[in-house]
Amino acid sequence: MSEEQKSGLVAELQRQIESVGGIPFADFMEQALYHPEHGYYTSGRTRIGKQGDFFTSSSVHSCFGQLIARQLEQMWHLSGQGAFIIAEQGAGEGHLCLDILDALEDKYPEFYACLEYRIVEISAANRRRQEQALQRHFSAGRVTWCEFDDLQGMQGCFVSNELLDAFPIHLIEKHAGKLQEVYVVNRGDGFAEELRPLSVNLIQDYFQRIGIEPAEGNRCEVNLAACDWMERVAAVLERGFVLTVDYGFLAEELHAPFRHAGTFLCYHQHQTSEDPYRRVGCQDMTAHIDFTTLQEVGCQQGLDTLYFGQQYQFLMGLGFLEMLMEMESRETDPKKAQALRMNLKTLILPEGGMGESFKVLVQGKNVGRPELICNKRIRDIAMPT
Ligand SMILES: C[S@@+](CC[C@H](N)C(=O)[O-])C[C@H]1O[C@@H](n2cnc3c(N)ncnc32)[C@H](O)[C@@H]1O
């Protein structure tokens, strides 16, 4: 995004703020990320991976998508091996979709032949990138784009990776025993924060549902958009599964008293910052997900939790180790073999990797309580020889 466009977004936000005297932080974040022309995700400047601002698991190695493909194939069996929709919302540059479809075409051609992969994508620039990356699968008639509501009545699996952490969040603080919300106001040439009463009652309802409030003086995030999303996903899914990968915690850990400033972070060229008022529209903004609330909202809408665990457990259950050994044994160049190991480790390592902070939630609707292959316990995994 050029400086000119950037200041265009800042000027627009300042006009909006001026006209109403201040906006909840969630509205500011919504514009910074999704303003139709200048938003971080919608402007087209977002790149995922080394050249961009952040990595996602699907941009680290195709192994992530290949393992998810195994889980999807089991879900297809559990669903009777008929027509099956894989819906992915927020598919970024299309890495996950490509890796899943390549793996299914190669290993499970019968499944590949009767599936439809539907992408719901807010960013036109990302749709262009997806079109390029997925050319072959588009030509084979396996992929289409659609609007969320077109998924009504779907049978299959609703997939997302790092979608929910990019939803706008309300920033909440507790002072003198009262919950207050961060509003963004104009100050001088830039922005400043003010604490005001909660903008909507749903925020209070959120804390009541989890039975936890932030500790005195602490700041935290409330992702109402994720609750709304969960309800909408449950509503469109007639029968099948929801597979959600994202970083986050159960509510108790997310709102633990030691987490004084919450989990909100901005990303720019792989550097993190806590300042959302710099590089507005030119940096990513994220916050960790509350997986307790996601599961409870889902449960109220008929979604049973079938699996919840750390990404490393999920990937190990699906055969990560075996895949690593197999790929390594095929690699004749020792340098490339080492690079492969390092890359794959990123997916499962706790510190500095994605293995622990990332969680996987699998929910089911009208499918009973099947034992999923991702649920294989680590002690039951045979060490490859
Ligand atoms: C952090 S990126 C993750 C991309 C991809 N899933 C990956 O793992 O590489 C978030 C993605 O969600 C998309 N997105 C955010 N809100 C959306 C919405 N309401 N509907 C569809 N896509 C959305 C963004 O455009 C972006 O592609």
Coordinates of C-alpha atoms and ligand atoms in Angstrom, one line a residue:
M1 CA 0.0 0.0 0.0
S2 CA 1.4 3.4 -0.9
E3 CA 1.8 6.2 1.7
E4 CA -0.9 8.1 -0.1
Q5 CA -3.4 5.2 0.3
K6 CA -2.3 4.7 3.8
S7 CA -3.0 8.3 4.8
G8 CA -6.3 7.9 2.9
L9 CA -7.3 5.3 5.4
V10 CA -6.1 7.3 8.4
A11 CA -7.9 10.4 7.1
E12 CA -11.1 8.3 6.6
L13 CA -10.9 6.8 10.1
Q14 CA -10.2 10.3 11.6
R15 CA -13.3 11.6 9.8
Q16 CA -15.5 8.8 11.1
I17 CA -14.1 9.2 14.7
E18 CA -14.7 13.0 14.5
S19 CA -18.3 12.5 13.4
V20 CA -19.2 10.3 16.4
G21 CA -16.6 11.4 18.9
G22 CA -14.9 8.0 19.2
I23 CA -15.3 4.4 18.0
P24 CA -14.8 1.0 19.8
F25 CA -11.4 -0.5 19.0
A26 CA -13.2 -3.4 17.2
D27 CA -14.5 -0.9 14.6
F28 CA -11.1 0.6 14.2
M29 CA -9.6 -2.9 13.7
E30 CA -12.3 -3.8 11.2
Q31 CA -11.4 -0.9 9.0
A32 CA -7.7 -1.3 9.4
L33 CA -7.9 -4.9 8.2
Y34 CA -11.0 -5.0 5.9
H35 CA -11.7 -1.5 4.6
P36 CA -12.8 -2.3 1.0
E37 CA -10.0 -0.4 -0.6
H38 CA -7.2 0.2 2.0
G39 CA -7.6 -2.6 4.5
Y40 CA -4.6 -4.8 5.3
Y41 CA -6.3 -7.9 4.0
T42 CA -8.4 -6.3 1.2
S43 CA -5.8 -4.0 -0.4
G44 CA -3.8 -6.9 -1.7
R45 CA -0.5 -6.1 -0.1
T46 CA -0.7 -9.0 2.4
R47 CA 1.8 -11.7 1.6
I48 CA 2.0 -14.8 3.7
G49 CA 5.4 -16.5 4.1
K50 CA 9.0 -15.4 4.0
Q51 CA 8.4 -12.3 1.8
G52 CA 5.4 -11.3 3.8
D53 CA 4.5 -10.3 7.4
F54 CA 3.9 -13.7 9.0
F55 CA 4.0 -17.5 8.4
T56 CA 1.0 -19.8 8.7
S57 CA 1.3 -23.5 9.0
S58 CA 0.1 -24.1 5.5
S59 CA 2.9 -21.7 4.2
V60 CA 5.5 -23.6 6.2
H61 CA 5.2 -27.0 4.5
S62 CA 2.7 -29.0 2.4
C63 CA 2.9 -31.7 5.0
F64 CA 0.3 -29.8 7.0
G65 CA -2.3 -30.0 4.3
Q66 CA -1.4 -33.5 3.4
L67 CA -2.1 -34.6 7.0
I68 CA -5.3 -32.7 7.1
A69 CA -6.3 -34.5 3.9
R70 CA -6.0 -37.8 5.7
Q71 CA -8.4 -36.6 8.3
L72 CA -10.8 -35.4 5.7
E73 CA -10.7 -38.7 3.9
Q74 CA -11.8 -40.5 7.2
M75 CA -14.6 -37.9 7.6
W76 CA -15.7 -38.8 4.0
H77 CA -15.8 -42.5 5.0
L78 CA -17.8 -41.7 8.1
S79 CA -20.2 -39.7 6.0
G80 CA -21.0 -42.6 3.7
Q81 CA -18.6 -41.8 0.8
G82 CA -21.0 -39.7 -1.2
A83 CA -20.9 -36.1 -2.3
F84 CA -18.8 -34.1 0.1
I85 CA -18.1 -30.4 0.4
I86 CA -14.9 -29.1 1.9
A87 CA -15.6 -25.4 2.6
E88 CA -12.6 -23.2 3.5
Q89 CA -13.1 -19.7 4.7
G90 CA -10.2 -17.3 4.5
A91 CA -8.0 -19.4 2.3
G92 CA -5.2 -16.8 2.0
E93 CA -3.0 -17.6 -1.0
G94 CA -4.6 -21.0 -1.4
H95 CA -1.7 -23.1 0.1
L96 CA -3.9 -25.3 2.3
C97 CA -6.4 -25.9 -0.4
L98 CA -3.7 -26.8 -2.9
D99 CA -1.9 -29.2 -0.5
I100 CA -5.2 -30.9 0.5
L101 CA -6.4 -31.3 -3.1
D102 CA -3.0 -32.5 -4.4
A103 CA -2.9 -35.1 -1.6
L104 CA -6.4 -36.3 -2.2
E105 CA -5.9 -36.5 -6.0
D106 CA -2.8 -38.5 -5.5
K107 CA -3.7 -40.8 -2.6
Y108 CA -7.5 -41.0 -2.6
P109 CA -8.7 -40.4 -6.2
E110 CA -12.2 -41.8 -5.4
F111 CA -12.7 -39.1 -2.8
Y112 CA -11.2 -36.5 -5.0
A113 CA -13.7 -37.4 -7.8
C114 CA -16.7 -36.7 -5.7
L115 CA -15.7 -33.7 -3.6
E116 CA -16.3 -30.0 -4.1
Y117 CA -13.9 -27.6 -2.5
R118 CA -15.6 -24.2 -1.9
I119 CA -13.6 -21.2 -0.8
V120 CA -15.2 -18.2 1.0
E121 CA -12.7 -15.3 0.6
I122 CA -13.2 -11.7 1.5
S123 CA -10.2 -10.4 -0.4
A124 CA -10.3 -10.0 -4.2
A125 CA -6.5 -10.0 -4.3
N126 CA -6.4 -13.3 -2.5
R127 CA -8.9 -14.7 -4.9
R128 CA -6.6 -13.8 -7.8
R129 CA -3.7 -15.6 -6.0
Q130 CA -5.8 -18.6 -5.3
E131 CA -6.9 -18.8 -9.0
Q132 CA -3.2 -19.0 -10.0
A133 CA -2.2 -21.5 -7.3
L134 CA -5.1 -23.8 -7.9
Q135 CA -5.4 -23.6 -11.7
R136 CA -5.3 -27.3 -12.2
H137 CA -8.0 -28.0 -9.6
F138 CA -10.2 -25.2 -11.0
S139 CA -9.9 -26.8 -14.4
A140 CA -10.8 -30.2 -13.0
G141 CA -14.0 -28.6 -11.6
R142 CA -13.1 -29.4 -8.0
V143 CA -12.8 -25.8 -6.7
T144 CA -15.2 -22.9 -6.7
W145 CA -15.7 -19.7 -4.7
C146 CA -18.9 -18.9 -3.0
E147 CA -20.5 -16.7 -0.5
F148 CA -20.9 -17.9 3.1
D149 CA -24.7 -18.2 2.8
D150 CA -24.4 -20.4 -0.4
L151 CA -23.2 -23.1 2.0
Q152 CA -26.6 -23.5 3.5
G153 CA -27.5 -27.2 3.9
M154 CA -23.9 -28.3 3.3
Q155 CA -22.7 -31.8 4.1
G156 CA -19.0 -32.2 4.5
C157 CA -16.3 -30.4 6.5
F158 CA -15.9 -26.6 7.2
V159 CA -12.2 -25.9 7.4
S160 CA -10.3 -22.8 8.5
N161 CA -6.7 -22.0 9.4
E162 CA -5.9 -18.8 11.2
L163 CA -9.2 -17.2 10.2
L164 CA -10.7 -16.3 13.6
D165 CA -7.6 -14.6 15.0
A166 CA -8.0 -12.1 12.2
F167 CA -11.5 -11.1 13.3
P168 CA -11.9 -7.6 14.9
I169 CA -11.9 -7.8 18.7
H170 CA -13.2 -5.6 21.5
L171 CA -10.5 -4.5 24.0
I172 CA -11.7 -4.6 27.6
E173 CA -10.1 -3.4 30.8
K174 CA -11.2 -3.8 34.4
H175 CA -10.8 -0.8 36.8
A176 CA -12.3 -0.4 40.2
G177 CA -14.2 -3.6 39.7
K178 CA -15.9 -2.3 36.5
L179 CA -15.5 -3.6 32.9
Q180 CA -14.7 -0.8 30.5
E181 CA -14.1 -0.8 26.8
V182 CA -11.2 0.8 24.8
Y183 CA -12.5 3.4 22.3
V184 CA -10.3 5.1 19.7
V185 CA -10.3 8.9 19.6
N186 CA -8.5 11.5 17.5
R187 CA -5.5 13.2 19.2
G188 CA -3.3 15.6 17.3
D189 CA -2.4 14.0 14.0
G190 CA -2.9 10.5 15.3
F191 CA -5.1 8.3 17.5
A192 CA -5.4 7.8 21.2
E193 CA -7.4 5.5 23.5
E194 CA -10.1 6.3 26.0
L195 CA -11.9 3.9 28.4
R196 CA -15.7 4.1 28.2
P197 CA -18.7 1.9 29.2
L198 CA -19.1 -1.3 27.2
S199 CA -20.4 -0.7 23.7
V200 CA -22.8 -3.7 23.7
N201 CA -24.3 -6.0 26.3
L202 CA -23.0 -9.0 24.5
I203 CA -19.6 -8.3 26.1
Q204 CA -21.0 -8.7 29.6
D205 CA -22.8 -11.8 28.4
Y206 CA -19.5 -13.2 27.2
F207 CA -17.9 -12.9 30.6
Q208 CA -21.0 -14.3 32.3
R209 CA -20.9 -17.4 30.1
I210 CA -17.3 -18.2 30.9
G211 CA -17.7 -17.3 34.5
I212 CA -14.4 -15.4 34.5
E213 CA -13.6 -11.7 34.4
P214 CA -10.2 -10.1 33.8
A215 CA -8.2 -9.3 36.9
E216 CA -8.3 -5.8 38.2
G217 CA -6.1 -3.5 36.0
N218 CA -5.8 -6.1 33.2
R219 CA -6.6 -5.8 29.6
C220 CA -8.1 -8.6 27.4
E221 CA -9.9 -9.2 24.1
V222 CA -13.4 -10.3 23.4
N223 CA -13.9 -11.8 20.0
L224 CA -17.7 -11.5 19.5
A225 CA -17.3 -12.0 15.8
A226 CA -15.9 -15.5 16.5
C227 CA -19.1 -16.3 18.5
D228 CA -21.3 -15.1 15.7
W229 CA -19.2 -17.0 13.1
M230 CA -19.6 -20.2 15.1
E231 CA -23.3 -19.8 15.2
R232 CA -23.4 -19.2 11.4
V233 CA -21.2 -22.2 10.7
A234 CA -23.4 -24.5 12.8
A235 CA -26.5 -23.1 11.0
V236 CA -25.3 -23.7 7.4
L237 CA -23.9 -27.2 8.2
E238 CA -26.6 -29.8 7.9
R239 CA -24.4 -32.8 8.6
G240 CA -20.6 -33.1 9.0
F241 CA -17.6 -31.6 10.6
V242 CA -16.0 -28.2 11.5
L243 CA -12.2 -28.2 11.6
T244 CA -10.7 -25.1 13.1
V245 CA -7.0 -24.4 13.5
D246 CA -5.8 -21.3 15.3
Y247 CA -3.8 -20.0 18.1
G248 CA -5.6 -19.7 21.4
F249 CA -6.4 -21.1 24.8
L250 CA -9.2 -22.3 26.9
A251 CA -10.9 -19.3 28.6
E252 CA -9.3 -19.8 32.0
E253 CA -5.8 -19.7 30.5
L254 CA -6.7 -16.8 28.1
H255 CA -7.9 -14.7 31.0
A256 CA -5.4 -15.8 33.5
P257 CA -4.4 -13.0 35.9
F258 CA -0.8 -13.0 34.8
R259 CA -1.8 -12.0 31.2
H260 CA -1.9 -8.3 32.1
A261 CA -2.0 -6.9 28.5
G262 CA -4.0 -9.7 26.8
T263 CA -2.7 -11.3 23.6
F264 CA -3.3 -8.6 21.0
L265 CA -0.4 -8.3 18.6
C266 CA 0.5 -6.6 15.3
Y267 CA 2.7 -8.2 12.7
H268 CA 4.9 -6.5 10.1
Q269 CA 7.7 -8.2 8.2
H270 CA 7.9 -10.9 10.8
Q271 CA 8.3 -8.3 13.6
T272 CA 5.7 -8.0 16.3
S273 CA 4.4 -4.9 18.0
E274 CA 1.6 -3.9 20.4
D275 CA 0.9 -0.6 18.6
P276 CA -2.1 -0.8 16.3
Y277 CA -1.9 3.0 15.5
R278 CA 1.3 2.7 13.5
R279 CA 1.2 1.5 9.9
V280 CA -2.6 1.5 9.9
G281 CA -3.7 -0.8 7.0
C282 CA -0.1 -2.0 6.5
Q283 CA 0.2 -4.4 9.4
D284 CA -1.6 -7.5 10.5
M285 CA -3.5 -7.4 13.8
T286 CA -4.4 -10.6 15.7
A287 CA -5.5 -11.9 19.1
H288 CA -5.7 -15.4 20.5
I289 CA -8.9 -17.4 20.4
D290 CA -11.1 -18.4 23.3
F291 CA -11.7 -22.1 22.5
T292 CA -13.9 -22.6 25.6
T293 CA -16.5 -20.2 24.2
L294 CA -16.2 -21.5 20.7
Q295 CA -17.0 -25.0 21.9
E296 CA -19.9 -23.8 24.1
V297 CA -21.5 -21.7 21.4
G298 CA -21.1 -24.6 19.0
C299 CA -22.6 -27.0 21.5
Q300 CA -25.7 -24.7 21.9
Q301 CA -26.1 -24.9 18.1
G302 CA -25.8 -28.7 17.8
L303 CA -22.0 -29.1 17.3
D304 CA -20.4 -31.8 19.5
T305 CA -16.7 -31.4 20.2
L306 CA -15.0 -34.5 18.8
Y307 CA -11.4 -33.4 19.2
F308 CA -9.6 -30.5 20.9
G309 CA -5.8 -30.5 21.3
Q310 CA -2.5 -28.9 20.4
Q311 CA -1.4 -28.8 16.8
Y312 CA 1.5 -31.1 17.5
Q313 CA -0.7 -33.8 19.0
F314 CA -3.2 -33.4 16.1
L315 CA -0.4 -33.8 13.5
M316 CA 1.3 -36.6 15.3
G317 CA -2.0 -38.5 15.4
L318 CA -2.4 -38.1 11.7
G319 CA 1.1 -39.6 11.0
F320 CA 3.5 -36.6 11.1
L321 CA 6.5 -38.7 12.2
E322 CA 5.9 -41.3 9.6
M323 CA 5.6 -38.6 6.9
L324 CA 8.8 -36.9 8.1
M325 CA 10.8 -40.2 8.0
E326 CA 9.4 -41.0 4.5
M327 CA 10.2 -37.6 3.1
E328 CA 13.6 -37.6 4.6
S329 CA 14.5 -41.0 3.2
R330 CA 13.6 -39.8 -0.3
E331 CA 15.9 -36.7 0.0
T332 CA 19.4 -37.5 -1.3
D333 CA 20.9 -34.0 -0.6
P334 CA 21.9 -33.9 3.1
K335 CA 21.5 -30.1 3.2
K336 CA 17.9 -30.3 1.8
A337 CA 17.1 -33.1 4.2
Q338 CA 18.2 -30.9 7.1
A339 CA 16.2 -27.9 5.8
L340 CA 13.2 -30.2 5.5
R341 CA 13.6 -31.3 9.1
M342 CA 13.8 -27.7 10.3
N343 CA 10.7 -26.7 8.3
L344 CA 8.7 -29.6 9.6
K345 CA 9.8 -29.0 13.2
T346 CA 8.3 -25.5 13.0
L347 CA 4.9 -27.2 12.8
I348 CA 5.3 -29.1 16.0
L349 CA 7.9 -27.4 18.2
P350 CA 6.4 -25.7 21.3
E351 CA 8.9 -22.8 21.8
G352 CA 9.2 -20.6 18.8
G353 CA 7.2 -23.1 16.7
M354 CA 3.5 -23.7 16.1
G355 CA 3.1 -26.9 17.9
E356 CA 1.7 -25.8 21.2
S357 CA 0.3 -22.3 20.8
F358 CA -1.8 -23.5 17.9
K359 CA -4.8 -25.6 18.7
V360 CA -7.1 -27.7 16.6
L361 CA -10.8 -28.0 17.3
V362 CA -13.0 -30.6 15.4
Q363 CA -16.7 -30.5 16.0
G364 CA -19.4 -32.7 14.5
K365 CA -23.1 -32.2 13.7
N366 CA -25.4 -35.2 13.2
V367 CA -22.5 -37.5 12.8
G368 CA -22.5 -39.2 16.3
R369 CA -19.3 -39.5 18.2
P370 CA -16.8 -41.2 15.9
E371 CA -13.2 -41.9 16.9
L372 CA -11.1 -39.6 14.7
I373 CA -7.7 -40.7 13.5
C374 CA -6.2 -37.4 14.7
N375 CA -7.1 -38.6 18.2
K376 CA -4.5 -41.3 18.2
R377 CA -2.5 -41.0 21.4
I378 CA 1.2 -40.3 21.0
R379 CA 2.1 -43.4 23.1
D380 CA 0.2 -45.5 20.5
I381 CA 2.2 -44.2 17.6
A382 CA 4.6 -46.9 16.4
M383 CA 8.1 -45.4 16.0
P384 CA 9.0 -45.7 12.3
T385 CA 12.1 -47.9 11.7
Ligands
LIG1 C1 -4.2 -14.9 8.6 S1 -4.9 -15.2 7.1 C2 -4.8 -16.9 6.9 C3 -4.8 -17.4 5.6 C4 -4.8 -18.9 5.3 N1 -5.9 -19.5 5.9 C5 -3.4 -19.5 5.7 O1 -3.4 -20.3 6.6 O2 -2.4 -19.2 5.1 C6 -6.6 -14.8 7.2 C7 -7.4 -14.9 6.0 O3 -8.8 -14.8 6.3 C8 -9.4 -14.0 5.3 N2 -10.7 -13.5 6.0 C9 -10.8 -12.7 7.1 N3 -12.1 -12.5 7.3 C10 -12.8 -13.2 6.4 C11 -14.2 -13.3 6.2 N4 -15.1 -12.8 7.0 N5 -14.6 -14.1 5.1 C12 -13.6 -14.7 4.3 N6 -12.3 -14.5 4.5 C13 -11.9 -13.8 5.5 C14 -8.4 -12.9 5.0 O4 -8.6 -12.3 3.7 C15 -7.1 -13.9 4.9 O5 -7.1 -14.5 3.7

